[in-house]
C-alpha cells in the first residue's frame, strides 16, 4: 500500500520533530492550565507541538481531515476520506512531572480504519510504527505480543478496574500495572513487555488510534470492551473501551466480562 507507506514516512518525520519541540519544555517548568469540564491539564508544550504538527501534516496532505485533542472540533473531518488523528502529548501529567513516559501519538484513518500509525517517546527515543500492510516495529525491528493466559498476566490498566461491576465473577487473577500514556500502553502490549492493555471506560480516539494499529499489526487482537472492531473518525471521537492482548488472553478477558 504505497499511500500508507508514504503516510507512515510523513508521520514518522513529524513525530520526531514533535519530540524535539517537547524536549525544549520538558523539565523546564512549562506553563500549565486546567481544561474546562475537568478534562485534565494542558501545557504550552502540548499547544506548541499541536501547532507544529498541524502545519507539517496538513501542509503535506491538505485534503485530509484533522482530529486532535488540542484543536477545536471540526465536523468537516468526517467528510474526508482520510483523517489525521493526533494526540500531541499523550501522558501530559507525566510530562508535567518530568517523567519520561510521555508520547506523541499520530495516525491516519481511511474510511474509519487506521492505515498508518506512529507512537514516539522522545526521551528514551522509542518509535513504534506500522502501516496497514506491514509489520509493527519498534525502532525498525518487528515486535509481537505474548501468548500469556489470564492468571498472573501483567495487564496495563487503572486501579479502579478492580472494583468494576462489569466482571462476571470479580476481577480475574491478573496483575494490574500502569503507565501514564495510553498510547504507550497499547504499544507495550504489542511488543510483549506487558501481556495486555485494558480499559472498560470510553477512550478518546486520539489516545488509541495509533496504538491500535501497531498492536494489530504486531499480532494482537484489538477490540472495544465488547469484542467489536474499532472504528475511527466517528462523530463522538470515542471508542467503547478496549481490550488489546494476544489471542488467548483477549478471549479470556472478554469471557470474564459480564
mmCIF file of C-alpha atoms in Angstrom:
data_model
loop_
_atom_site.group_PDB
_atom_site.id
_atom_site.type_symbol
_atom_site.label_atom_id
_atom_site.label_comp_id
_atom_site.label_asym_id
_atom_site.label_seq_id
_atom_site.Cartn_x
_atom_site.Cartn_y
_atom_site.Cartn_z
ATOM 1 C CA UNK A 1 0.000 0.000 0.000
ATOM 2 C CA UNK A 2 2.124 2.836 -1.336
ATOM 3 C CA UNK A 3 -0.111 5.566 0.076
ATOM 4 C CA UNK A 4 0.003 4.138 3.589
ATOM 5 C CA UNK A 5 3.808 3.802 3.437
ATOM 6 C CA UNK A 6 4.117 7.411 2.308
ATOM 7 C CA UNK A 7 1.797 8.478 5.133
ATOM 8 C CA UNK A 8 3.845 6.442 7.604
ATOM 9 C CA UNK A 9 7.034 8.163 6.465
ATOM 10 C CA UNK A 10 5.304 11.519 6.896
ATOM 11 C CA UNK A 11 4.062 10.637 10.384
ATOM 12 C CA UNK A 12 7.479 9.378 11.443
ATOM 13 C CA UNK A 13 9.213 12.590 10.442
ATOM 14 C CA UNK A 14 6.502 14.674 12.096
ATOM 15 C CA UNK A 15 6.672 12.665 15.329
ATOM 16 C CA UNK A 16 10.420 13.106 15.614
ATOM 17 C CA UNK A 17 10.014 16.829 15.047
ATOM 18 C CA UNK A 18 7.345 16.892 17.747
ATOM 19 C CA UNK A 19 9.766 15.251 20.147
ATOM 20 C CA UNK A 20 12.360 17.938 19.559
ATOM 21 C CA UNK A 21 9.788 20.621 20.392
ATOM 22 C CA UNK A 22 8.543 18.828 23.512
ATOM 23 C CA UNK A 23 12.053 18.439 24.879
ATOM 24 C CA UNK A 24 12.527 22.223 24.809
ATOM 25 C CA UNK A 25 9.860 22.400 27.537
ATOM 26 C CA UNK A 26 10.380 19.131 29.429
ATOM 27 C CA UNK A 27 11.712 19.641 32.975
ATOM 28 C CA UNK A 28 11.785 23.394 32.303
ATOM 29 C CA UNK A 29 8.668 24.406 34.227
ATOM 30 C CA UNK A 30 6.280 24.916 31.277
ATOM 31 C CA UNK A 31 3.074 26.872 31.744
ATOM 32 C CA UNK A 32 0.149 24.626 32.714
ATOM 33 C CA UNK A 33 -3.613 25.216 32.555
ATOM 34 C CA UNK A 34 -6.612 23.121 33.566
ATOM 35 C CA UNK A 35 -9.043 22.398 30.743
ATOM 36 C CA UNK A 36 -12.737 23.067 31.136
ATOM 37 C CA UNK A 37 -15.101 20.321 32.391
ATOM 38 C CA UNK A 38 -12.343 18.561 34.366
ATOM 39 C CA UNK A 39 -10.757 17.419 31.117
ATOM 40 C CA UNK A 40 -7.273 17.445 32.645
ATOM 41 C CA UNK A 41 -4.210 19.639 32.311
ATOM 42 C CA UNK A 42 -2.657 21.105 29.185
ATOM 43 C CA UNK A 43 0.733 22.780 28.852
ATOM 44 C CA UNK A 44 2.271 25.275 26.497
ATOM 45 C CA UNK A 45 4.256 22.331 25.120
ATOM 46 C CA UNK A 46 1.047 20.490 24.111
ATOM 47 C CA UNK A 47 -0.089 23.556 22.177
ATOM 48 C CA UNK A 48 3.285 24.189 20.548
ATOM 49 C CA UNK A 49 3.527 20.569 19.413
ATOM 50 C CA UNK A 50 -0.050 20.617 18.138
ATOM 51 C CA UNK A 51 0.552 23.755 16.073
ATOM 52 C CA UNK A 52 3.727 22.338 14.561
ATOM 53 C CA UNK A 53 2.108 19.000 13.729
ATOM 54 C CA UNK A 54 -0.907 20.632 12.131
ATOM 55 C CA UNK A 55 1.285 22.865 9.979
ATOM 56 C CA UNK A 56 3.534 19.958 8.957
ATOM 57 C CA UNK A 57 0.873 17.332 8.306
ATOM 58 C CA UNK A 58 -1.895 19.441 6.810
ATOM 59 C CA UNK A 59 0.669 21.258 4.702
ATOM 60 C CA UNK A 60 1.632 17.898 3.198
ATOM 61 C CA UNK A 61 -1.923 16.490 2.961
ATOM 62 C CA UNK A 62 -4.347 19.440 2.648
ATOM 63 C CA UNK A 63 -7.264 17.184 1.652
ATOM 64 C CA UNK A 64 -7.099 15.171 4.891
ATOM 65 C CA UNK A 65 -9.325 15.842 7.888
ATOM 66 C CA UNK A 66 -7.896 16.825 11.270
ATOM 67 C CA UNK A 67 -8.822 15.440 14.701
ATOM 68 C CA UNK A 68 -6.595 16.393 17.620
ATOM 69 C CA UNK A 69 -7.018 16.582 21.369
ATOM 70 C CA UNK A 70 -5.739 20.159 21.344
ATOM 71 C CA UNK A 71 -7.701 21.545 18.376
ATOM 72 C CA UNK A 72 -11.254 22.813 18.122
ATOM 73 C CA UNK A 73 -13.580 20.130 16.795
ATOM 74 C CA UNK A 74 -14.113 20.393 13.025
ATOM 75 C CA UNK A 75 -17.117 18.362 11.800
ATOM 76 C CA UNK A 76 -15.868 18.578 8.201
ATOM 77 C CA UNK A 77 -13.249 15.931 9.066
ATOM 78 C CA UNK A 78 -15.940 13.288 8.657
ATOM 79 C CA UNK A 79 -16.419 14.251 5.028
ATOM 80 C CA UNK A 80 -12.767 13.499 4.240
ATOM 81 C CA UNK A 81 -11.716 10.036 3.060
ATOM 82 C CA UNK A 82 -8.532 10.358 5.141
ATOM 83 C CA UNK A 83 -8.178 11.966 8.562
ATOM 84 C CA UNK A 84 -5.210 12.621 10.835
ATOM 85 C CA UNK A 85 -5.915 11.579 14.437
ATOM 86 C CA UNK A 86 -3.397 13.180 16.764
ATOM 87 C CA UNK A 87 -2.516 13.428 20.433
ATOM 88 C CA UNK A 88 0.308 15.990 20.554
ATOM 89 C CA UNK A 89 1.457 14.822 24.007
ATOM 90 C CA UNK A 90 -0.144 11.695 25.439
ATOM 91 C CA UNK A 91 0.672 11.446 29.118
ATOM 92 C CA UNK A 92 0.625 15.173 29.861
ATOM 93 C CA UNK A 93 0.672 14.557 33.619
ATOM 94 C CA UNK A 94 3.859 12.509 33.248
ATOM 95 C CA UNK A 95 5.308 15.315 31.122
ATOM 96 C CA UNK A 96 4.466 17.907 33.793
ATOM 97 C CA UNK A 97 6.034 15.724 36.492
ATOM 98 C CA UNK A 98 9.254 15.399 34.500
ATOM 99 C CA UNK A 99 8.769 11.687 33.836
ATOM 100 C CA UNK A 100 9.999 10.030 30.644
ATOM 101 C CA UNK A 101 6.777 8.166 29.789
ATOM 102 C CA UNK A 102 5.013 10.687 27.558
ATOM 103 C CA UNK A 103 4.441 10.082 23.863
ATOM 104 C CA UNK A 104 3.365 11.632 20.592
ATOM 105 C CA UNK A 105 0.538 9.608 19.013
ATOM 106 C CA UNK A 106 -0.058 10.130 15.274
ATOM 107 C CA UNK A 107 -2.364 8.156 12.991
ATOM 108 C CA UNK A 108 -4.101 8.331 9.627
ATOM 109 C CA UNK A 109 -7.607 6.895 9.283
ATOM 110 C CA UNK A 110 -9.009 5.945 5.893
ATOM 111 C CA UNK A 111 -12.785 5.474 5.829
ATOM 112 C CA UNK A 112 -12.804 4.739 9.557
ATOM 113 C CA UNK A 113 -9.849 2.334 9.601
ATOM 114 C CA UNK A 114 -6.324 3.243 10.723
ATOM 115 C CA UNK A 115 -3.828 2.730 7.906
ATOM 116 C CA UNK A 116 -0.651 4.393 9.243
ATOM 117 C CA UNK A 117 0.477 4.954 12.827
ATOM 118 C CA UNK A 118 3.410 6.176 14.897
ATOM 119 C CA UNK A 119 3.861 6.418 18.668
ATOM 120 C CA UNK A 120 7.107 8.183 19.555
ATOM 121 C CA UNK A 121 8.626 8.626 23.023
ATOM 122 C CA UNK A 122 11.328 11.257 22.648
ATOM 123 C CA UNK A 123 13.198 10.847 25.957
ATOM 124 C CA UNK A 124 14.009 7.120 25.667
ATOM 125 C CA UNK A 125 13.978 7.510 21.845
ATOM 126 C CA UNK A 126 11.408 4.785 21.175
ATOM 127 C CA UNK A 127 9.482 4.851 17.895
ATOM 128 C CA UNK A 128 6.675 2.344 17.362
ATOM 129 C CA UNK A 129 5.280 2.283 13.829
ATOM 130 C CA UNK A 130 3.035 0.352 11.470
ATOM 131 C CA UNK A 131 1.022 0.677 8.297
ATOM 132 C CA UNK A 132 -1.922 -1.438 7.223
ATOM 133 C CA UNK A 133 0.052 -3.871 5.040
ATOM 134 C CA UNK A 134 3.278 -4.203 7.009
ATOM 135 C CA UNK A 135 4.659 -5.405 10.341
ATOM 136 C CA UNK A 136 4.618 -3.399 13.542
ATOM 137 C CA UNK A 137 8.076 -2.258 14.548
ATOM 138 C CA UNK A 138 9.967 -0.677 17.430
ATOM 139 C CA UNK A 139 12.940 1.320 16.199
ATOM 140 C CA UNK A 140 12.765 -0.631 12.956
ATOM 141 C CA UNK A 141 12.628 -4.126 14.484
ATOM 142 C CA UNK A 142 9.463 -6.295 14.333
ATOM 143 C CA UNK A 143 7.514 -6.771 17.558
ATOM 144 C CA UNK A 144 4.929 -9.316 18.763
ATOM 145 C CA UNK A 145 2.666 -9.803 21.804
ATOM 146 C CA UNK A 146 2.948 -12.572 24.375
ATOM 147 C CA UNK A 147 0.880 -15.762 24.454
ATOM 148 C CA UNK A 148 0.086 -15.400 28.160
ATOM 149 C CA UNK A 149 -3.026 -16.721 29.861
ATOM 150 C CA UNK A 150 -5.096 -14.659 32.267
ATOM 151 C CA UNK A 151 -3.742 -15.964 35.606
ATOM 152 C CA UNK A 152 -0.787 -13.822 36.600
ATOM 153 C CA UNK A 153 -0.877 -11.800 33.366
ATOM 154 C CA UNK A 154 0.608 -8.305 33.545
ATOM 155 C CA UNK A 155 -2.190 -6.020 32.381
ATOM 156 C CA UNK A 156 -1.795 -2.282 31.831
ATOM 157 C CA UNK A 157 -4.920 -0.668 33.230
ATOM 158 C CA UNK A 158 -6.153 1.633 36.003
ATOM 159 C CA UNK A 159 -6.662 0.911 39.705
ATOM 160 C CA UNK A 160 -10.474 1.282 39.770
ATOM 161 C CA UNK A 161 -10.945 -1.553 37.287
ATOM 162 C CA UNK A 162 -10.675 -3.987 40.200
ATOM 163 C CA UNK A 163 -13.989 -2.710 41.572
ATOM 164 C CA UNK A 164 -15.829 -2.600 38.246
ATOM 165 C CA UNK A 165 -19.282 -4.242 38.249
ATOM 166 C CA UNK A 166 -18.600 -5.426 34.705
ATOM 167 C CA UNK A 167 -16.685 -8.533 35.822
ATOM 168 C CA UNK A 168 -18.793 -11.674 35.690
ATOM 169 C CA UNK A 169 -17.269 -13.184 38.867
ATOM 170 C CA UNK A 170 -14.996 -10.414 40.131
ATOM 171 C CA UNK A 171 -11.713 -9.303 38.617
ATOM 172 C CA UNK A 172 -9.646 -12.274 37.415
ATOM 173 C CA UNK A 173 -6.224 -13.041 38.828
ATOM 174 C CA UNK A 174 -4.143 -10.773 36.619
ATOM 175 C CA UNK A 175 -1.656 -8.186 37.894
ATOM 176 C CA UNK A 176 -2.564 -4.539 37.368
ATOM 177 C CA UNK A 177 0.193 -2.220 36.138
ATOM 178 C CA UNK A 178 0.067 1.381 34.951
ATOM 179 C CA UNK A 179 1.709 3.804 32.534
ATOM 180 C CA UNK A 180 0.518 7.375 32.085
ATOM 181 C CA UNK A 181 0.387 7.326 28.281
ATOM 182 C CA UNK A 182 -2.492 5.204 26.973
ATOM 183 C CA UNK A 183 -0.910 5.122 23.503
ATOM 184 C CA UNK A 184 2.256 3.654 25.034
ATOM 185 C CA UNK A 185 0.240 1.060 26.965
ATOM 186 C CA UNK A 186 -1.087 -0.367 23.692
ATOM 187 C CA UNK A 187 2.435 -0.442 22.258
ATOM 188 C CA UNK A 188 3.853 -2.145 25.367
ATOM 189 C CA UNK A 189 1.249 -4.877 24.942
ATOM 190 C CA UNK A 190 2.079 -5.060 21.238
ATOM 191 C CA UNK A 191 5.770 -5.656 21.917
ATOM 192 C CA UNK A 192 5.192 -8.189 24.698
ATOM 193 C CA UNK A 193 6.701 -6.191 27.553
ATOM 194 C CA UNK A 194 3.258 -6.497 29.143
ATOM 195 C CA UNK A 195 0.546 -9.010 28.336
ATOM 196 C CA UNK A 196 -2.436 -6.716 27.709
ATOM 197 C CA UNK A 197 -3.842 -3.207 27.766
ATOM 198 C CA UNK A 198 -7.380 -2.954 29.102
ATOM 199 C CA UNK A 199 -9.947 -0.227 29.741
ATOM 200 C CA UNK A 200 -13.655 -0.517 30.473
ATOM 201 C CA UNK A 201 -14.051 3.255 30.124
ATOM 202 C CA UNK A 202 -14.701 5.113 26.881
ATOM 203 C CA UNK A 203 -11.393 6.076 25.271
ATOM 204 C CA UNK A 204 -10.719 9.118 23.116
ATOM 205 C CA UNK A 205 -9.706 8.204 19.599
ATOM 206 C CA UNK A 206 -6.556 10.331 19.703
ATOM 207 C CA UNK A 207 -5.266 8.279 22.657
ATOM 208 C CA UNK A 208 -5.623 4.889 20.974
ATOM 209 C CA UNK A 209 -5.784 5.248 17.175
ATOM 210 C CA UNK A 210 -2.062 4.837 16.541
ATOM 211 C CA UNK A 211 -1.504 2.182 19.203
ATOM 212 C CA UNK A 212 -4.463 0.161 17.964
ATOM 213 C CA UNK A 213 -2.959 -0.353 14.506
ATOM 214 C CA UNK A 214 0.516 -1.029 15.917
ATOM 215 C CA UNK A 215 -0.883 -3.714 18.237
ATOM 216 C CA UNK A 216 -2.998 -5.234 15.470
ATOM 217 C CA UNK A 217 -0.094 -5.448 13.029
ATOM 218 C CA UNK A 218 2.089 -6.924 15.786
ATOM 219 C CA UNK A 219 -0.388 -9.808 16.018
ATOM 220 C CA UNK A 220 -2.516 -8.802 19.000
ATOM 221 C CA UNK A 221 -6.288 -8.886 18.938
ATOM 222 C CA UNK A 222 -7.605 -5.323 19.242
ATOM 223 C CA UNK A 223 -11.273 -4.636 20.006
ATOM 224 C CA UNK A 224 -13.514 -2.449 22.094
ATOM 225 C CA UNK A 225 -14.592 -3.755 25.515
ATOM 226 C CA UNK A 226 -17.396 -5.801 23.922
ATOM 227 C CA UNK A 227 -15.146 -7.546 21.421
ATOM 228 C CA UNK A 228 -16.229 -5.410 18.475
ATOM 229 C CA UNK A 229 -13.830 -3.920 15.888
ATOM 230 C CA UNK A 230 -12.825 -0.315 16.479
ATOM 231 C CA UNK A 231 -13.897 2.415 14.066
ATOM 232 C CA UNK A 232 -12.298 5.831 13.947
ATOM 233 C CA UNK A 233 -13.078 9.395 12.880
ATOM 234 C CA UNK A 234 -16.516 8.999 14.464
ATOM 235 C CA UNK A 235 -18.827 11.824 15.481
ATOM 236 C CA UNK A 236 -18.079 11.421 19.201
ATOM 237 C CA UNK A 237 -14.394 10.621 18.613
ATOM 238 C CA UNK A 238 -14.600 7.895 21.260
ATOM 239 C CA UNK A 239 -14.330 4.098 21.390
ATOM 240 C CA UNK A 240 -16.236 1.990 23.935
ATOM 241 C CA UNK A 241 -13.278 0.788 25.980
ATOM 242 C CA UNK A 242 -10.535 -1.510 24.738
ATOM 243 C CA UNK A 243 -9.063 -4.979 25.049
ATOM 244 C CA UNK A 244 -5.606 -5.388 23.484
ATOM 245 C CA UNK A 245 -3.819 -8.710 24.004
ATOM 246 C CA UNK A 246 -2.631 -11.894 22.377
ATOM 247 C CA UNK A 247 -5.425 -14.075 21.018
ATOM 248 C CA UNK A 248 -5.683 -16.395 24.039
ATOM 249 C CA UNK A 249 -5.630 -13.707 26.719
ATOM 250 C CA UNK A 250 -8.008 -11.478 24.764
ATOM 251 C CA UNK A 251 -10.574 -14.280 24.667
ATOM 252 C CA UNK A 252 -10.173 -14.940 28.383
ATOM 253 C CA UNK A 253 -10.577 -11.266 29.297
ATOM 254 C CA UNK A 254 -13.655 -10.961 27.109
ATOM 255 C CA UNK A 255 -15.182 -14.101 28.658
ATOM 256 C CA UNK A 256 -14.564 -12.732 32.170
ATOM 257 C CA UNK A 257 -16.684 -9.654 31.455
ATOM 258 C CA UNK A 258 -20.423 -9.734 32.075
#
